[in-house]
């Protein structure tokens, strides 16, 4: 194996029932607005899929916000929401962790820290899709979904002008996200998109397994996901 080689995808759950539903083929995808309004650590991101968002109902301060139409100033008190984003807009999202082979010891320690944080924020239960099964997984989703699908590994940039459904702030880089998007939803949509993959997905995934990274010659265990 080579450094940074793709090993597979991980998804974490607080509720094991949700994990079992995924294994049975039930896909539950959230809207960006749900994440923009969420307050939970790791899950909430008021700049999800956008350059900037301002929400009165979220309690955002009006200071510094000025909105004009044809040189006519709209008072801040009359504004309820503002969203600036690129032409791709919003999609319903299914979010995964990208597991790659660390190159150096420092990379291994960072990986362990990131996985520990993911388990704290999203739950200790998990499914793992090995790299050889990932293409089949995506093909099944695409065939089963009535809405068009895209999928890619997320990039992380300091420049907020670049933030979109496919690029996020480095503050979230520990999530090492692989994102699957479906269709195009309205900015304020909060209803999830769900669909069923007939036959399920259990043959492509392992759930709560003893997932280890170890030295092929010495057998030394570098980390065990269940122990993190």
PDB file of C-alpha atoms in Angstrom:
ATOM      1  CA  UNK A   1       0.000   0.000   0.000  1.00  0.00           C
ATOM      2  CA  UNK A   2       1.061   3.584  -0.662  1.00  0.00           C
ATOM      3  CA  UNK A   3       0.816   6.597   1.627  1.00  0.00           C
ATOM      4  CA  UNK A   4      -2.526   8.404   1.307  1.00  0.00           C
ATOM      5  CA  UNK A   5      -4.059   5.416  -0.446  1.00  0.00           C
ATOM      6  CA  UNK A   6      -7.849   5.371  -0.226  1.00  0.00           C
ATOM      7  CA  UNK A   7      -8.961   2.641   2.196  1.00  0.00           C
ATOM      8  CA  UNK A   8     -12.711   3.222   2.350  1.00  0.00           C
ATOM      9  CA  UNK A   9     -15.554   5.275   3.818  1.00  0.00           C
ATOM     10  CA  UNK A  10     -16.856   5.510   7.393  1.00  0.00           C
ATOM     11  CA  UNK A  11     -20.144   6.805   8.768  1.00  0.00           C
ATOM     12  CA  UNK A  12     -20.904   7.225  12.485  1.00  0.00           C
ATOM     13  CA  UNK A  13     -24.209   7.008  14.363  1.00  0.00           C
ATOM     14  CA  UNK A  14     -25.455   7.783  17.882  1.00  0.00           C
ATOM     15  CA  UNK A  15     -28.530   5.627  17.290  1.00  0.00           C
ATOM     16  CA  UNK A  16     -27.828   2.027  16.166  1.00  0.00           C
ATOM     17  CA  UNK A  17     -31.348   1.855  14.676  1.00  0.00           C
ATOM     18  CA  UNK A  18     -30.343   4.458  12.083  1.00  0.00           C
ATOM     19  CA  UNK A  19     -27.280   2.377  11.272  1.00  0.00           C
ATOM     20  CA  UNK A  20     -29.426  -0.719  10.750  1.00  0.00           C
ATOM     21  CA  UNK A  21     -31.745   1.238   8.449  1.00  0.00           C
ATOM     22  CA  UNK A  22     -28.776   2.220   6.285  1.00  0.00           C
ATOM     23  CA  UNK A  23     -27.627  -1.404   6.137  1.00  0.00           C
ATOM     24  CA  UNK A  24     -31.121  -2.351   4.965  1.00  0.00           C
ATOM     25  CA  UNK A  25     -30.802   0.153   2.103  1.00  0.00           C
ATOM     26  CA  UNK A  26     -32.684   3.141   3.551  1.00  0.00           C
ATOM     27  CA  UNK A  27     -30.978   6.406   2.584  1.00  0.00           C
ATOM     28  CA  UNK A  28     -31.718   9.496   4.678  1.00  0.00           C
ATOM     29  CA  UNK A  29     -30.215  12.727   3.321  1.00  0.00           C
ATOM     30  CA  UNK A  30     -30.356  16.110   5.032  1.00  0.00           C
ATOM     31  CA  UNK A  31     -30.602  19.603   3.573  1.00  0.00           C
ATOM     32  CA  UNK A  32     -27.872  22.236   4.035  1.00  0.00           C
ATOM     33  CA  UNK A  33     -30.355  24.475   5.871  1.00  0.00           C
ATOM     34  CA  UNK A  34     -30.698  21.861   8.620  1.00  0.00           C
ATOM     35  CA  UNK A  35     -26.948  22.105   9.195  1.00  0.00           C
ATOM     36  CA  UNK A  36     -27.018  25.907   8.916  1.00  0.00           C
ATOM     37  CA  UNK A  37     -29.588  26.042  11.731  1.00  0.00           C
ATOM     38  CA  UNK A  38     -28.102  23.263  13.892  1.00  0.00           C
ATOM     39  CA  UNK A  39     -26.267  24.082  17.098  1.00  0.00           C
ATOM     40  CA  UNK A  40     -24.599  20.698  17.749  1.00  0.00           C
ATOM     41  CA  UNK A  41     -20.808  20.625  17.712  1.00  0.00           C
ATOM     42  CA  UNK A  42     -19.511  19.323  14.379  1.00  0.00           C
ATOM     43  CA  UNK A  43     -22.969  19.109  12.813  1.00  0.00           C
ATOM     44  CA  UNK A  44     -23.849  22.797  12.868  1.00  0.00           C
ATOM     45  CA  UNK A  45     -22.265  25.063  10.246  1.00  0.00           C
ATOM     46  CA  UNK A  46     -24.008  28.323   9.444  1.00  0.00           C
ATOM     47  CA  UNK A  47     -21.942  28.569   6.255  1.00  0.00           C
ATOM     48  CA  UNK A  48     -22.868  25.092   5.019  1.00  0.00           C
ATOM     49  CA  UNK A  49     -22.923  25.043   1.186  1.00  0.00           C
ATOM     50  CA  UNK A  50     -22.629  28.815   0.996  1.00  0.00           C
ATOM     51  CA  UNK A  51     -20.237  31.751   1.151  1.00  0.00           C
ATOM     52  CA  UNK A  52     -22.336  33.490   3.805  1.00  0.00           C
ATOM     53  CA  UNK A  53     -25.675  33.101   5.540  1.00  0.00           C
ATOM     54  CA  UNK A  54     -27.527  35.399   7.915  1.00  0.00           C
ATOM     55  CA  UNK A  55     -30.685  34.284   9.730  1.00  0.00           C
ATOM     56  CA  UNK A  56     -32.812  36.508  11.978  1.00  0.00           C
ATOM     57  CA  UNK A  57     -34.457  33.453  13.555  1.00  0.00           C
ATOM     58  CA  UNK A  58     -31.005  32.043  14.330  1.00  0.00           C
ATOM     59  CA  UNK A  59     -30.328  35.117  16.448  1.00  0.00           C
ATOM     60  CA  UNK A  60     -27.636  36.546  14.181  1.00  0.00           C
ATOM     61  CA  UNK A  61     -26.750  40.148  14.980  1.00  0.00           C
ATOM     62  CA  UNK A  62     -27.918  42.716  12.434  1.00  0.00           C
ATOM     63  CA  UNK A  63     -24.797  44.826  12.865  1.00  0.00           C
ATOM     64  CA  UNK A  64     -22.732  45.050   9.698  1.00  0.00           C
ATOM     65  CA  UNK A  65     -25.579  43.842   7.448  1.00  0.00           C
ATOM     66  CA  UNK A  66     -26.688  46.267   4.725  1.00  0.00           C
ATOM     67  CA  UNK A  67     -28.875  45.208   1.814  1.00  0.00           C
ATOM     68  CA  UNK A  68     -29.787  47.488  -1.081  1.00  0.00           C
ATOM     69  CA  UNK A  69     -31.934  47.064  -4.208  1.00  0.00           C
ATOM     70  CA  UNK A  70     -31.444  49.721  -6.919  1.00  0.00           C
ATOM     71  CA  UNK A  71     -29.731  51.939  -4.338  1.00  0.00           C
ATOM     72  CA  UNK A  72     -32.703  51.567  -1.975  1.00  0.00           C
ATOM     73  CA  UNK A  73     -31.537  50.528   1.476  1.00  0.00           C
ATOM     74  CA  UNK A  74     -33.559  47.740   3.131  1.00  0.00           C
ATOM     75  CA  UNK A  75     -33.562  48.244   6.926  1.00  0.00           C
ATOM     76  CA  UNK A  76     -31.890  45.402   8.828  1.00  0.00           C
ATOM     77  CA  UNK A  77     -35.029  44.947  10.936  1.00  0.00           C
ATOM     78  CA  UNK A  78     -36.973  44.087   7.770  1.00  0.00           C
ATOM     79  CA  UNK A  79     -34.537  41.323   6.790  1.00  0.00           C
ATOM     80  CA  UNK A  80     -35.261  37.717   7.746  1.00  0.00           C
ATOM     81  CA  UNK A  81     -32.502  35.840   5.910  1.00  0.00           C
ATOM     82  CA  UNK A  82     -29.628  36.289   3.471  1.00  0.00           C
ATOM     83  CA  UNK A  83     -27.749  33.497   1.697  1.00  0.00           C
ATOM     84  CA  UNK A  84     -24.841  33.967  -0.705  1.00  0.00           C
ATOM     85  CA  UNK A  85     -23.713  30.899  -2.653  1.00  0.00           C
ATOM     86  CA  UNK A  86     -22.291  29.750  -5.958  1.00  0.00           C
ATOM     87  CA  UNK A  87     -24.343  28.570  -8.918  1.00  0.00           C
ATOM     88  CA  UNK A  88     -24.459  24.956  -7.673  1.00  0.00           C
ATOM     89  CA  UNK A  89     -26.849  25.887  -4.856  1.00  0.00           C
ATOM     90  CA  UNK A  90     -28.079  23.288  -2.364  1.00  0.00           C
ATOM     91  CA  UNK A  91     -28.417  19.513  -2.579  1.00  0.00           C
ATOM     92  CA  UNK A  92     -29.690  16.898  -0.142  1.00  0.00           C
ATOM     93  CA  UNK A  93     -26.555  15.445   1.467  1.00  0.00           C
ATOM     94  CA  UNK A  94     -25.176  12.164   2.735  1.00  0.00           C
ATOM     95  CA  UNK A  95     -21.839  12.747   4.488  1.00  0.00           C
ATOM     96  CA  UNK A  96     -19.022  10.238   5.085  1.00  0.00           C
ATOM     97  CA  UNK A  97     -15.479  10.141   6.489  1.00  0.00           C
ATOM     98  CA  UNK A  98     -12.692   9.381   3.997  1.00  0.00           C
ATOM     99  CA  UNK A  99     -10.196   6.873   5.406  1.00  0.00           C
ATOM    100  CA  UNK A 100      -6.730   7.062   3.835  1.00  0.00           C
ATOM    101  CA  UNK A 101      -3.417   5.423   4.761  1.00  0.00           C
ATOM    102  CA  UNK A 102      -1.298   7.811   6.878  1.00  0.00           C
ATOM    103  CA  UNK A 103       2.146   8.651   5.531  1.00  0.00           C
ATOM    104  CA  UNK A 104       3.992   9.601   8.729  1.00  0.00           C
ATOM    105  CA  UNK A 105       3.598   9.030  12.466  1.00  0.00           C
ATOM    106  CA  UNK A 106       2.246  12.581  12.830  1.00  0.00           C
ATOM    107  CA  UNK A 107      -0.393  11.790  10.206  1.00  0.00           C
ATOM    108  CA  UNK A 108      -1.363   8.641  12.105  1.00  0.00           C
ATOM    109  CA  UNK A 109      -1.779  10.595  15.347  1.00  0.00           C
ATOM    110  CA  UNK A 110      -3.886  13.204  13.553  1.00  0.00           C
ATOM    111  CA  UNK A 111      -6.052  10.456  12.064  1.00  0.00           C
ATOM    112  CA  UNK A 112      -6.626   8.933  15.511  1.00  0.00           C
ATOM    113  CA  UNK A 113      -7.526  12.335  16.946  1.00  0.00           C
ATOM    114  CA  UNK A 114      -9.939  13.050  14.090  1.00  0.00           C
ATOM    115  CA  UNK A 115     -11.664   9.682  14.432  1.00  0.00           C
ATOM    116  CA  UNK A 116     -11.982  10.095  18.194  1.00  0.00           C
ATOM    117  CA  UNK A 117     -13.606  13.486  17.681  1.00  0.00           C
ATOM    118  CA  UNK A 118     -15.971  12.115  15.019  1.00  0.00           C
ATOM    119  CA  UNK A 119     -17.132   9.371  17.399  1.00  0.00           C
ATOM    120  CA  UNK A 120     -17.729  11.926  20.145  1.00  0.00           C
ATOM    121  CA  UNK A 121     -19.756  14.220  17.895  1.00  0.00           C
ATOM    122  CA  UNK A 122     -21.628  11.728  15.718  1.00  0.00           C
ATOM    123  CA  UNK A 123     -21.724   8.503  17.729  1.00  0.00           C
ATOM    124  CA  UNK A 124     -19.713   5.383  18.508  1.00  0.00           C
ATOM    125  CA  UNK A 125     -21.623   3.099  16.116  1.00  0.00           C
ATOM    126  CA  UNK A 126     -20.247   2.975  12.584  1.00  0.00           C
ATOM    127  CA  UNK A 127     -20.329   1.338   9.190  1.00  0.00           C
ATOM    128  CA  UNK A 128     -17.264   0.862   6.993  1.00  0.00           C
ATOM    129  CA  UNK A 129     -17.275   0.501   3.213  1.00  0.00           C
ATOM    130  CA  UNK A 130     -13.938  -0.912   1.967  1.00  0.00           C
ATOM    131  CA  UNK A 131     -12.395   0.826  -1.031  1.00  0.00           C
ATOM    132  CA  UNK A 132     -13.164  -2.037  -3.497  1.00  0.00           C
ATOM    133  CA  UNK A 133     -16.899  -1.777  -2.638  1.00  0.00           C
ATOM    134  CA  UNK A 134     -17.190   2.013  -2.885  1.00  0.00           C
ATOM    135  CA  UNK A 135     -17.857   2.150  -6.619  1.00  0.00           C
ATOM    136  CA  UNK A 136     -20.621  -0.465  -6.337  1.00  0.00           C
ATOM    137  CA  UNK A 137     -22.123   1.471  -3.408  1.00  0.00           C
ATOM    138  CA  UNK A 138     -22.284   4.683  -5.446  1.00  0.00           C
ATOM    139  CA  UNK A 139     -23.656   2.877  -8.489  1.00  0.00           C
ATOM    140  CA  UNK A 140     -26.491   1.395  -6.411  1.00  0.00           C
ATOM    141  CA  UNK A 141     -27.385   4.793  -4.960  1.00  0.00           C
ATOM    142  CA  UNK A 142     -27.397   6.410  -8.381  1.00  0.00           C
ATOM    143  CA  UNK A 143     -29.619   3.672  -9.825  1.00  0.00           C
ATOM    144  CA  UNK A 144     -32.062   3.780  -6.891  1.00  0.00           C
ATOM    145  CA  UNK A 145     -32.386   7.557  -6.521  1.00  0.00           C
ATOM    146  CA  UNK A 146     -35.123   9.367  -8.501  1.00  0.00           C
ATOM    147  CA  UNK A 147     -33.021  12.526  -8.136  1.00  0.00           C
ATOM    148  CA  UNK A 148     -29.677  13.068  -9.931  1.00  0.00           C
ATOM    149  CA  UNK A 149     -26.584  12.339  -7.842  1.00  0.00           C
ATOM    150  CA  UNK A 150     -23.058  13.668  -7.510  1.00  0.00           C
ATOM    151  CA  UNK A 151     -20.258  12.492  -5.234  1.00  0.00           C
ATOM    152  CA  UNK A 152     -16.803  13.786  -4.362  1.00  0.00           C
ATOM    153  CA  UNK A 153     -14.236  14.305  -1.625  1.00  0.00           C
ATOM    154  CA  UNK A 154     -14.578  17.731  -0.025  1.00  0.00           C
ATOM    155  CA  UNK A 155     -11.821  20.362  -0.158  1.00  0.00           C
ATOM    156  CA  UNK A 156     -11.093  22.818   2.658  1.00  0.00           C
ATOM    157  CA  UNK A 157     -10.135  26.454   2.026  1.00  0.00           C
ATOM    158  CA  UNK A 158      -9.608  29.526   4.222  1.00  0.00           C
ATOM    159  CA  UNK A 159     -11.035  31.804   1.533  1.00  0.00           C
ATOM    160  CA  UNK A 160     -14.781  31.952   2.238  1.00  0.00           C
ATOM    161  CA  UNK A 161     -15.496  33.001  -1.352  1.00  0.00           C
ATOM    162  CA  UNK A 162     -14.715  29.396  -2.329  1.00  0.00           C
ATOM    163  CA  UNK A 163     -17.119  27.777   0.151  1.00  0.00           C
ATOM    164  CA  UNK A 164     -19.891  25.710  -1.412  1.00  0.00           C
ATOM    165  CA  UNK A 165     -21.437  22.239  -1.268  1.00  0.00           C
ATOM    166  CA  UNK A 166     -18.014  20.930  -2.341  1.00  0.00           C
ATOM    167  CA  UNK A 167     -15.706  23.160  -0.279  1.00  0.00           C
ATOM    168  CA  UNK A 168     -15.773  24.005   3.431  1.00  0.00           C
ATOM    169  CA  UNK A 169     -13.847  25.933   6.052  1.00  0.00           C
ATOM    170  CA  UNK A 170     -10.647  24.274   7.383  1.00  0.00           C
ATOM    171  CA  UNK A 171     -12.369  24.300  10.783  1.00  0.00           C
ATOM    172  CA  UNK A 172     -14.167  21.165   9.534  1.00  0.00           C
ATOM    173  CA  UNK A 173     -11.167  19.479   7.894  1.00  0.00           C
ATOM    174  CA  UNK A 174     -11.012  16.891  10.714  1.00  0.00           C
ATOM    175  CA  UNK A 175     -14.204  15.414   9.208  1.00  0.00           C
ATOM    176  CA  UNK A 176     -12.288  14.459   6.012  1.00  0.00           C
ATOM    177  CA  UNK A 177     -15.608  14.454   4.284  1.00  0.00           C
ATOM    178  CA  UNK A 178     -16.719  12.489   1.266  1.00  0.00           C
ATOM    179  CA  UNK A 179     -20.044  13.944   0.250  1.00  0.00           C
ATOM    180  CA  UNK A 180     -22.890  12.500  -1.825  1.00  0.00           C
ATOM    181  CA  UNK A 181     -25.431  15.028  -3.079  1.00  0.00           C
ATOM    182  CA  UNK A 182     -28.882  14.469  -4.558  1.00  0.00           C
ATOM    183  CA  UNK A 183     -30.914  16.862  -6.683  1.00  0.00           C
ATOM    184  CA  UNK A 184     -31.289  20.548  -5.924  1.00  0.00           C
ATOM    185  CA  UNK A 185     -33.344  21.797  -2.985  1.00  0.00           C
ATOM    186  CA  UNK A 186     -34.544  25.256  -2.004  1.00  0.00           C
ATOM    187  CA  UNK A 187     -32.339  27.309   0.326  1.00  0.00           C
ATOM    188  CA  UNK A 188     -34.778  27.072   3.252  1.00  0.00           C
ATOM    189  CA  UNK A 189     -35.780  23.431   2.710  1.00  0.00           C
ATOM    190  CA  UNK A 190     -35.547  21.359   5.901  1.00  0.00           C
ATOM    191  CA  UNK A 191     -37.388  18.189   4.873  1.00  0.00           C
ATOM    192  CA  UNK A 192     -34.993  15.263   4.308  1.00  0.00           C
ATOM    193  CA  UNK A 193     -34.779  13.278   1.098  1.00  0.00           C
ATOM    194  CA  UNK A 194     -35.204   9.531   1.562  1.00  0.00           C
ATOM    195  CA  UNK A 195     -35.223   6.551  -0.757  1.00  0.00           C
ATOM    196  CA  UNK A 196     -34.765   2.793  -0.595  1.00  0.00           C
ATOM    197  CA  UNK A 197     -32.063   0.724  -2.270  1.00  0.00           C
ATOM    198  CA  UNK A 198     -33.739  -2.570  -3.059  1.00  0.00           C
ATOM    199  CA  UNK A 199     -31.822  -5.550  -1.720  1.00  0.00           C
ATOM    200  CA  UNK A 200     -30.101  -3.388   0.872  1.00  0.00           C
ATOM    201  CA  UNK A 201     -26.449  -2.439   1.326  1.00  0.00           C
ATOM    202  CA  UNK A 202     -25.359  -4.915   3.970  1.00  0.00           C
ATOM    203  CA  UNK A 203     -23.236  -6.898   1.526  1.00  0.00           C
ATOM    204  CA  UNK A 204     -21.075  -3.811   0.910  1.00  0.00           C
ATOM    205  CA  UNK A 205     -20.652  -2.620   4.502  1.00  0.00           C
ATOM    206  CA  UNK A 206     -19.261  -3.795   7.822  1.00  0.00           C
ATOM    207  CA  UNK A 207     -20.884  -2.526  11.012  1.00  0.00           C
ATOM    208  CA  UNK A 208     -19.101  -2.008  14.352  1.00  0.00           C
ATOM    209  CA  UNK A 209     -16.291  -4.352  13.290  1.00  0.00           C
ATOM    210  CA  UNK A 210     -12.813  -4.590  14.765  1.00  0.00           C
ATOM    211  CA  UNK A 211     -11.225  -2.224  12.248  1.00  0.00           C
ATOM    212  CA  UNK A 212      -7.459  -2.153  12.739  1.00  0.00           C
ATOM    213  CA  UNK A 213      -4.512  -0.522  11.041  1.00  0.00           C
ATOM    214  CA  UNK A 214      -1.473  -2.729  11.582  1.00  0.00           C
ATOM    215  CA  UNK A 215       2.018  -3.364  10.223  1.00  0.00           C
ATOM    216  CA  UNK A 216       1.911  -6.099   7.595  1.00  0.00           C
ATOM    217  CA  UNK A 217       5.264  -7.615   8.648  1.00  0.00           C
ATOM    218  CA  UNK A 218       5.418  -7.184  12.427  1.00  0.00           C
ATOM    219  CA  UNK A 219       1.689  -7.242  13.120  1.00  0.00           C
ATOM    220  CA  UNK A 220       2.023  -4.115  15.282  1.00  0.00           C
ATOM    221  CA  UNK A 221      -1.421  -2.493  15.743  1.00  0.00           C
ATOM    222  CA  UNK A 222      -1.270   1.240  15.043  1.00  0.00           C
ATOM    223  CA  UNK A 223      -4.882   1.834  16.011  1.00  0.00           C
ATOM    224  CA  UNK A 224      -8.148   0.005  16.649  1.00  0.00           C
ATOM    225  CA  UNK A 225     -11.267   2.014  15.813  1.00  0.00           C
ATOM    226  CA  UNK A 226     -13.384   0.386  18.523  1.00  0.00           C
ATOM    227  CA  UNK A 227     -10.834   1.493  21.152  1.00  0.00           C
ATOM    228  CA  UNK A 228     -10.639   5.159  20.118  1.00  0.00           C
TER     229      UNK A 228
END
